[in-house]
Coordinates of C-alpha atoms in Angstrom, one line a residue:
M1 CA 2.4 4.2 -35.2
A2 CA 5.0 6.7 -33.9
A3 CA 8.4 6.2 -34.7
P4 CA 10.3 3.6 -32.7
T5 CA 12.0 5.0 -29.6
R6 CA 15.3 3.5 -28.4
V7 CA 14.6 2.1 -24.9
G8 CA 18.0 -0.1 -23.4
P9 CA 19.8 -1.8 -24.8
S10 CA 18.8 -2.0 -28.6
A11 CA 16.7 -0.5 -30.1
T12 CA 12.6 -1.9 -30.6
R13 CA 9.4 -1.4 -32.8
R14 CA 6.9 -0.9 -30.8
P15 CA 3.2 0.8 -30.7
T16 CA 3.3 3.9 -29.3
A17 CA 1.4 3.3 -27.0
F18 CA 3.4 0.3 -25.3
R19 CA 6.2 2.3 -26.2
V20 CA 8.8 1.3 -23.0
R21 CA 11.2 3.0 -21.5
S22 CA 14.5 1.7 -19.7
T23 CA 15.5 1.3 -16.4
D24 CA 19.0 3.7 -17.0
A25 CA 16.6 6.0 -18.7
S26 CA 14.4 6.0 -15.8
I27 CA 17.7 6.8 -13.4
A28 CA 18.3 9.4 -15.2
S29 CA 15.0 10.9 -15.1
A30 CA 15.3 10.9 -11.2
A31 CA 18.7 12.9 -11.0
T32 CA 16.7 15.2 -13.4
T33 CA 17.7 18.9 -11.5
D34 CA 14.0 20.4 -10.7
G35 CA 12.9 17.1 -9.8
A36 CA 15.4 15.2 -6.8
L37 CA 14.3 13.3 -3.8
K38 CA 17.2 13.2 -0.9
R39 CA 19.1 9.9 -0.3
T40 CA 18.3 9.4 3.3
L41 CA 16.5 6.6 4.6
G42 CA 18.5 3.2 5.6
R43 CA 17.4 -0.2 6.5
T44 CA 15.9 -0.1 9.3
D45 CA 13.6 2.5 8.3
L46 CA 12.5 1.5 5.0
I47 CA 11.2 -2.3 7.1
A48 CA 9.8 0.6 9.7
M49 CA 8.0 2.0 6.8
G50 CA 5.9 -0.8 5.5
V51 CA 4.9 -2.8 9.0
G52 CA 4.1 0.7 10.2
T53 CA 1.5 0.9 7.1
I54 CA 1.3 -2.8 6.5
V55 CA 0.3 -3.4 10.7
G56 CA -1.9 -0.4 11.3
A57 CA -5.6 0.0 13.5
G58 CA -6.9 -2.9 10.6
I59 CA -4.6 -5.4 13.1
F60 CA -7.1 -4.7 16.4
V61 CA -10.3 -5.3 13.6
T62 CA -9.7 -6.4 10.9
T63 CA -8.9 -10.4 12.2
G64 CA -12.6 -10.5 14.3
V65 CA -14.3 -9.5 11.4
A66 CA -12.6 -11.5 8.9
A67 CA -12.7 -14.7 11.8
A68 CA -16.8 -14.0 12.4
T69 CA -17.3 -13.5 8.7
K70 CA -15.5 -15.3 6.8
A71 CA -13.0 -17.8 7.6
G72 CA -13.2 -18.5 11.2
P73 CA -10.3 -19.8 13.7
S74 CA -8.7 -20.8 9.9
I75 CA -8.2 -17.0 9.4
V76 CA -4.7 -17.9 10.8
L77 CA -4.5 -20.0 7.7
S78 CA -6.0 -16.5 5.3
F79 CA -3.5 -14.7 6.8
L80 CA -0.5 -17.5 5.8
L81 CA -1.9 -17.3 2.0
A82 CA -1.9 -13.9 1.7
G83 CA 1.0 -14.0 3.5
A84 CA 2.5 -16.3 1.4
I85 CA 1.6 -14.5 -1.1
C86 CA 2.4 -11.4 -0.5
V87 CA 6.4 -12.9 0.0
L88 CA 5.9 -14.4 -3.6
V89 CA 4.6 -11.0 -5.3
A90 CA 7.1 -9.0 -2.6
L91 CA 10.3 -10.9 -4.6
C92 CA 9.4 -9.9 -7.2
Y93 CA 8.9 -6.4 -6.1
S94 CA 12.5 -6.8 -5.0
E95 CA 13.9 -7.9 -8.2
L96 CA 12.6 -4.6 -9.9
A97 CA 13.2 -1.8 -6.8
A98 CA 16.9 -2.7 -6.7
M99 CA 17.5 -2.6 -10.6
T100 CA 14.9 0.5 -10.7
P101 CA 15.5 2.1 -7.4
V102 CA 13.4 5.3 -8.5
S103 CA 9.9 6.7 -7.0
G104 CA 6.7 4.8 -8.8
S105 CA 7.1 1.3 -8.2
A106 CA 4.5 -0.9 -9.8
Y107 CA 4.0 2.1 -12.3
T108 CA 7.4 3.1 -13.1
Y109 CA 8.8 -1.0 -13.4
T110 CA 5.9 -1.5 -15.7
Y111 CA 7.3 0.8 -17.2
S112 CA 10.3 -0.7 -18.0
T113 CA 8.7 -3.9 -18.8
M114 CA 5.4 -3.8 -20.7
G115 CA 4.9 -0.4 -21.5
E116 CA 3.6 3.7 -20.9
V117 CA -0.2 2.4 -21.6
P118 CA -0.1 -0.3 -19.2
A119 CA 2.4 1.5 -16.9
F120 CA 0.1 4.6 -16.5
L121 CA -3.3 2.2 -16.1
V122 CA -1.2 0.6 -13.4
G123 CA -0.6 4.0 -11.7
W124 CA -4.1 5.1 -12.4
N125 CA -4.6 2.3 -10.1
L126 CA -3.1 2.1 -7.2
L127 CA -3.8 6.4 -7.3
L128 CA -7.4 5.2 -6.0
E129 CA -6.6 2.5 -4.2
Y130 CA -4.2 5.1 -2.4
A131 CA -6.8 7.8 -2.4
V132 CA -9.3 6.0 -1.0
A133 CA -7.4 4.4 1.7
T134 CA -6.2 7.5 2.7
A135 CA -10.1 9.3 3.2
A136 CA -11.2 5.9 4.5
I137 CA -8.3 6.0 7.5
A138 CA -8.6 9.7 7.8
I139 CA -12.6 9.0 9.1
G140 CA -11.5 6.0 10.8
W141 CA -8.9 7.8 12.8
S142 CA -11.7 10.4 13.5
G143 CA -14.0 7.8 14.9
L144 CA -11.4 6.2 16.9
F145 CA -10.1 9.8 18.2
G146 CA -13.5 10.4 18.9
A147 CA -14.1 7.2 20.7
A148 CA -10.4 7.4 23.0
L149 CA -11.5 11.1 23.6
K150 CA -15.0 10.0 25.2
S151 CA -12.9 6.5 27.0
L152 CA -10.5 8.0 28.5
F153 CA -11.3 11.5 29.2
S154 CA -15.2 11.9 29.2
V155 CA -15.0 13.9 26.6
N156 CA -17.6 14.1 23.7
L157 CA -17.1 15.5 20.4
P158 CA -20.7 17.5 18.4
K159 CA -21.3 15.0 15.7
A160 CA -21.2 18.5 13.7
I161 CA -17.7 19.0 13.7
S162 CA -17.6 14.6 14.0
A163 CA -19.3 13.7 10.6
G164 CA -19.5 14.8 7.4
P165 CA -23.5 16.3 6.2
S166 CA -24.5 11.8 4.7
D167 CA -24.3 11.0 8.7
G168 CA -26.2 14.2 10.2
G169 CA -23.3 16.4 10.7
V170 CA -21.1 19.3 8.7
V171 CA -17.6 18.3 8.5
N172 CA -16.0 16.0 9.7
L173 CA -13.0 17.9 11.6
P174 CA -10.2 15.3 13.1
A175 CA -10.3 13.7 9.5
V176 CA -9.7 17.2 7.9
V177 CA -7.6 17.9 11.3
I178 CA -4.6 14.6 11.0
V179 CA -4.5 14.8 6.8
G180 CA -3.2 18.2 8.1
L181 CA -1.3 17.2 10.5
I182 CA 0.5 14.9 8.4
V183 CA 0.9 17.0 5.5
A184 CA 2.6 19.2 7.0
V185 CA 5.1 16.2 9.0
L186 CA 6.0 15.3 4.9
V187 CA 6.4 18.5 3.8
F188 CA 10.2 18.1 5.9
E189 CA 12.9 15.7 4.8
V190 CA 11.7 12.1 4.5
K191 CA 13.4 11.5 7.5
I192 CA 11.5 13.7 9.6
A193 CA 9.3 11.1 8.5
A194 CA 11.1 8.2 8.6
A195 CA 11.6 8.9 12.6
V196 CA 8.1 9.3 13.6
V197 CA 6.9 5.7 12.0
K198 CA 9.7 4.2 13.6
T199 CA 8.3 6.0 17.1
L200 CA 5.1 4.4 16.7
V201 CA 5.6 1.3 15.0
A202 CA 7.7 0.7 18.2
L203 CA 4.1 1.7 20.1
T204 CA 2.5 -0.8 18.6
V205 CA 4.2 -3.6 18.6
A206 CA 4.8 -3.3 21.8
V207 CA 1.1 -3.2 22.5
L208 CA 0.4 -6.2 19.9
I209 CA 3.3 -8.8 22.8
V210 CA 0.9 -6.9 25.2
V211 CA -2.4 -8.6 23.9
I212 CA -0.2 -11.8 22.9
A213 CA 0.9 -11.8 26.8
V214 CA -2.6 -11.3 27.9
G215 CA -4.8 -13.5 26.1
A216 CA -2.4 -16.1 25.2
P217 CA -2.8 -18.2 28.4
H218 CA -6.5 -18.4 28.7
V219 CA -6.7 -19.9 25.0
H220 CA -9.6 -22.9 24.9
A221 CA -8.1 -25.4 21.9
G222 CA -12.3 -26.2 22.1
N223 CA -12.9 -22.5 20.5
W224 CA -11.2 -23.7 17.4
A225 CA -13.4 -26.3 16.8
P226 CA -14.6 -26.6 14.1
F227 CA -11.4 -25.1 12.6
M228 CA -13.0 -24.1 8.5
P229 CA -16.6 -23.6 9.6
F230 CA -16.7 -21.5 6.2
G231 CA -14.6 -24.0 4.2
V232 CA -11.5 -23.8 1.5
N233 CA -13.2 -20.5 0.2
G234 CA -13.1 -19.0 3.6
I235 CA -9.6 -19.1 4.1
A236 CA -9.4 -17.4 0.4
G237 CA -12.0 -15.0 1.4
G238 CA -10.3 -13.9 4.7
A239 CA -7.1 -13.7 3.2
A240 CA -8.3 -11.1 -0.1
M241 CA -9.7 -9.3 3.2
A242 CA -6.7 -8.9 4.9
F243 CA -5.1 -7.3 1.6
F244 CA -6.3 -4.1 2.1
A245 CA -3.4 -4.5 4.8
Y246 CA -1.0 -5.3 2.6
L247 CA -0.4 -2.1 0.4
G248 CA 2.8 -1.3 2.9
F249 CA 5.2 -3.3 1.3
D250 CA 4.5 -1.1 -2.7
V251 CA 5.0 2.0 0.1
V252 CA 8.1 0.5 0.6
A253 CA 9.0 0.6 -3.1
T254 CA 7.8 3.9 -3.5
S255 CA 10.7 5.1 -1.5
A256 CA 13.3 3.6 -3.6
E257 CA 14.6 7.0 -4.7
E258 CA 15.0 8.3 -0.9
T259 CA 16.8 5.6 -0.3
R260 CA 20.8 6.2 0.5
N261 CA 21.4 2.1 -1.0
P262 CA 18.2 0.4 -2.7
R263 CA 20.1 -1.9 -4.6
R264 CA 21.2 -3.6 -1.4
D265 CA 18.7 -2.1 1.3
M266 CA 15.5 -2.2 -0.7
P267 CA 15.0 -5.8 -0.4
W268 CA 15.5 -6.5 2.8
G269 CA 12.4 -3.5 3.6
I270 CA 10.1 -5.2 1.0
I271 CA 10.8 -8.6 2.1
G272 CA 11.2 -8.2 5.8
S273 CA 8.1 -5.7 6.3
V274 CA 5.9 -8.8 5.3
V275 CA 7.4 -11.5 7.0
I276 CA 7.3 -9.1 10.0
A277 CA 3.7 -8.1 9.6
T278 CA 2.6 -11.5 8.3
L279 CA 3.8 -12.9 12.1
L280 CA 1.9 -10.7 13.6
Y281 CA -1.2 -10.6 12.7
I282 CA -1.2 -15.0 12.9
A283 CA -0.1 -14.2 16.0
V284 CA -2.9 -11.4 17.1
S285 CA -5.4 -13.6 14.8
A286 CA -4.7 -16.8 16.4
V287 CA -4.8 -16.0 20.8
L288 CA -8.0 -13.4 19.3
T289 CA -10.2 -16.8 17.9
G290 CA -8.2 -19.1 21.3
V291 CA -10.3 -16.6 23.7
A292 CA -13.2 -16.4 22.5
P293 CA -16.2 -17.9 19.4
Y294 CA -14.8 -16.6 16.6
S295 CA -18.7 -15.4 15.6
S296 CA -18.9 -12.8 18.8
L297 CA -15.9 -11.6 16.5
N298 CA -18.2 -9.5 14.6
N299 CA -18.1 -5.5 16.4
S300 CA -15.9 -2.7 15.9
A301 CA -13.3 -3.8 18.3
P302 CA -13.1 -7.7 18.5
V303 CA -9.2 -8.1 20.4
A304 CA -10.6 -5.7 23.7
T305 CA -13.7 -7.5 23.6
A306 CA -12.5 -10.7 23.8
L307 CA -9.8 -9.2 25.9
A308 CA -13.0 -8.0 28.1
A309 CA -14.1 -11.5 28.9
I310 CA -11.5 -12.6 30.7
G311 CA -10.9 -9.9 32.8
A312 CA -8.7 -8.4 30.8
G313 CA -11.3 -5.0 30.5
W314 CA -8.6 -3.0 31.4
I315 CA -6.8 -3.2 28.1
G316 CA -9.7 -2.6 25.9
K317 CA -7.9 1.2 26.9
V318 CA -4.8 0.9 25.4
I319 CA -6.2 -1.1 23.0
L320 CA -8.5 2.7 22.1
V321 CA -5.1 4.2 22.3
A322 CA -2.3 2.5 20.0
S323 CA -5.3 1.7 17.2
V324 CA -5.6 6.0 17.4
I325 CA -0.8 5.7 17.6
A326 CA -1.4 3.2 14.6
L327 CA -4.0 4.6 12.6
T328 CA -2.2 7.9 12.5
K329 CA 1.3 6.5 11.1
G330 CA -0.8 3.7 8.5
L331 CA -2.2 7.2 6.9
L332 CA 1.6 9.0 7.2
M333 CA 2.6 5.9 4.6
V334 CA -0.2 5.5 2.7
F335 CA -0.1 9.1 1.6
Y336 CA 3.6 9.6 1.5
G337 CA 3.7 6.5 -1.1
Q338 CA 0.8 8.5 -3.0
T339 CA 2.5 11.5 -3.8
R340 CA 6.0 10.0 -4.8
L341 CA 3.5 8.3 -7.3
L342 CA 1.6 10.9 -8.1
F343 CA 5.7 12.6 -8.3
A344 CA 7.0 9.8 -10.3
M345 CA 3.9 10.1 -12.8
S346 CA 4.2 13.7 -13.3
R347 CA 7.9 13.7 -14.0
D348 CA 7.3 11.6 -17.1
G349 CA 4.5 13.5 -18.4
L350 CA 1.5 11.6 -18.0
V351 CA -0.1 14.2 -15.1
P352 CA 0.9 18.1 -15.2
K353 CA 5.1 18.1 -14.8
A354 CA 4.0 20.8 -12.2
L355 CA 3.5 18.7 -9.7
C356 CA 7.1 17.6 -9.8
R357 CA 8.6 20.6 -8.4
T358 CA 10.8 19.5 -4.8
S359 CA 11.8 21.9 -2.4
S360 CA 15.0 22.5 -1.1
R361 CA 14.5 19.9 1.3
G362 CA 14.1 17.7 -1.6
A363 CA 9.7 17.7 -0.5
P364 CA 7.6 17.6 -3.1
V365 CA 5.5 20.6 -1.5
R366 CA 3.2 21.6 -4.2
L367 CA 2.0 18.1 -4.2
S368 CA 1.7 17.4 -1.0
L369 CA -0.2 20.5 -0.3
L370 CA -2.6 19.1 -3.6
L371 CA -3.1 16.2 -2.4
G372 CA -4.0 17.1 0.8
T373 CA -6.5 19.7 0.6
V374 CA -8.2 16.5 -2.4
I375 CA -7.9 14.2 0.2
A376 CA -9.6 16.5 4.0
V377 CA -12.7 17.4 1.6
V378 CA -13.7 13.7 0.8
A379 CA -12.6 12.6 4.1
G380 CA -13.7 15.7 5.9
L381 CA -17.1 15.6 4.0
T382 CA -18.3 11.7 2.5
P383 CA -18.5 8.7 4.3
I384 CA -16.2 6.0 3.1
D385 CA -17.4 2.8 3.6
T386 CA -18.0 0.6 0.3
V387 CA -14.9 0.4 -2.2
A388 CA -12.3 -1.7 0.7
E389 CA -12.8 -4.0 -2.1
L390 CA -11.3 -1.5 -4.8
V391 CA -8.7 -0.8 -2.6
N392 CA -7.9 -4.6 -3.0
I393 CA -8.8 -5.4 -6.1
G394 CA -6.0 -2.4 -6.8
A395 CA -3.5 -3.9 -5.0
L396 CA -4.1 -7.2 -7.4
F397 CA -3.7 -5.5 -10.3
A398 CA -0.4 -4.2 -9.3
F399 CA 1.1 -7.1 -7.8
L400 CA -0.2 -9.2 -10.5
I401 CA 1.4 -7.1 -13.4
V402 CA 5.0 -7.2 -11.4
A403 CA 5.2 -10.5 -11.2
L404 CA 4.6 -10.1 -14.7
G405 CA 7.4 -7.8 -15.6
V406 CA 10.4 -9.9 -13.3
M407 CA 9.8 -12.7 -16.2
I408 CA 9.8 -11.0 -19.0
L409 CA 12.8 -8.2 -18.2
R410 CA 14.2 -11.8 -17.4
R411 CA 14.0 -12.3 -21.4
T412 CA 14.5 -8.8 -22.8
D413 CA 17.1 -7.5 -20.9
P414 CA 18.8 -10.6 -19.1
D415 CA 22.5 -9.1 -19.2
R416 CA 21.3 -6.5 -17.0
P417 CA 23.1 -6.6 -13.5
R418 CA 20.7 -7.5 -11.4
P419 CA 21.7 -6.9 -7.7
F420 CA 19.1 -9.3 -6.5
R421 CA 16.8 -11.9 -8.2
T422 CA 14.4 -13.3 -7.9
P423 CA 14.6 -17.4 -7.0
L424 CA 13.1 -19.8 -8.7
M425 CA 12.5 -18.4 -11.7
P426 CA 9.7 -18.7 -13.1
V427 CA 8.1 -20.5 -10.8
V428 CA 7.5 -17.8 -7.9
P429 CA 6.8 -15.1 -10.3
I430 CA 3.9 -17.4 -11.9
V431 CA 2.5 -19.0 -8.4
A432 CA 2.2 -14.7 -7.3
I433 CA 0.9 -14.6 -10.5
A434 CA -1.7 -17.6 -9.7
G435 CA -2.6 -16.3 -6.1
C436 CA -3.1 -13.6 -7.5
I437 CA -5.6 -14.5 -9.4
W438 CA -7.4 -16.5 -6.5
L439 CA -8.1 -14.0 -4.5
A440 CA -9.1 -11.9 -7.4
T441 CA -12.0 -14.0 -7.9
T442 CA -13.9 -13.2 -4.2
F443 CA -14.8 -10.1 -5.3
E444 CA -18.4 -9.4 -6.0
T445 CA -19.0 -8.5 -9.5
L446 CA -19.8 -4.3 -8.3
T447 CA -16.4 -4.5 -7.5
W448 CA -14.7 -5.6 -11.0
L449 CA -17.3 -3.2 -12.4
R450 CA -15.4 -0.1 -10.5
F451 CA -12.8 -1.4 -11.9
V452 CA -13.0 -1.6 -15.1
I453 CA -15.4 2.5 -15.3
W454 CA -12.4 3.7 -13.3
S455 CA -9.7 2.2 -15.9
A456 CA -11.4 3.4 -18.6
V457 CA -11.1 6.6 -17.2
G458 CA -8.2 7.0 -17.0
G459 CA -7.7 5.3 -20.5
V460 CA -9.7 8.7 -22.2
L461 CA -7.0 10.6 -19.3
Y462 CA -4.2 9.4 -21.4
L463 CA -5.9 9.9 -24.4
T464 CA -6.4 13.2 -24.1
Y465 CA -3.6 14.8 -21.9
G466 CA -0.9 11.7 -21.0
R467 CA -0.1 10.5 -24.5
R468 CA 0.6 14.3 -25.6
H469 CA 3.1 15.4 -22.4
S470 CA 4.8 12.3 -22.3
V471 CA 8.0 12.7 -22.1
V472 CA 9.2 9.4 -24.1
A473 CA 7.1 10.0 -26.8
A474 CA 9.7 13.3 -26.4
G475 CA 12.5 11.9 -27.1
G476 CA 13.1 12.2 -23.4
A477 CA 13.8 8.6 -22.9
A478 CA 16.5 7.3 -25.4

């Protein structure tokens, strides 16, 4: 048992593993000379970053595949359910983000409410979630880029440079190149990345509006019957599948330390991006299942397939280009979120502190280059096709902990100023927790086993490195 650490307005005796770092200490840590990020982002930047991450190429694929295999026409309710749960979680995120405007999102909030070990495990699982998502998006981008070249210019990339060894190639070069370009953008000031994302988001939303406008007049109500062919469980399964996309508002939370007025703008960015993205998913899925029978949508391009059936075959090329654009901005934002999360853990000493050094532009260049190299190797040489649920379970775990953390902090630090307060306490966080647990029950046993194994590996890393190098353990949060 370590000596008690002062963590807030009063001293609290806690076991070493559960020492809590106060929100004041988190903010003070963010002001250190060798680990400072520049505050340059505004409200519009945050909303664009959130929408850009959530509304990726998955909206052109997930909507149809989830309808065909999980929920049928009631996929609109799946997205409504997923969006509703995420709005409840976003309300909890917003309170904590406004109180603690530093990098790390759920990891940082857990440190302030439950202690070091729970925070490390949340951060560790989010790192896997981000890493898997980044590699998977890079591989998906490569496939779509190759398809776009073939469709638009009749150019076929040789398999040797467009697939990894397990798929009969040598290296997936497009995946490696796009990761390199993403790193090149992120080593500059974050404002540049935000400008790129806003441009790509505008293009993606414009294409989605075209899809809705073209498809809506051809909707046939008969295609919506039966509305719930897979029952209530199908709706839940579709919602769980959709959670792969909703990682976006956690990315917004990781940008708190680079936001000019985080106490005012973080709630707008977090909640606004979830609401806008949910409306887009619902509208696209409603049109898609109304234009074509849901059973015909289980393919790699369900939106293009459905609209081609009504004589809008030209839109297939547009959607292909839009998918490449959507994946580009999604990859940029997921990679960004990963760098800021690892940056926060590094600054706290739970992973090597050398990674939290920033450049004169306020960007963690060393960290970005390291992660970019790892992701490029993974994306270039390995297939990522069996771990999407592992990404979802990591997100649900973080969401649940954040909702629980809001209730804990209301009791342990009730007098702390809260620029944004989660409404209807404790109903909102309790319902959010229940929703996360319900969706988690839809995952396969193998997914849970992977989650447990990865968490165990994280526990070993904490015991062998993080516990001995923790800044809080050294008195840095006093």
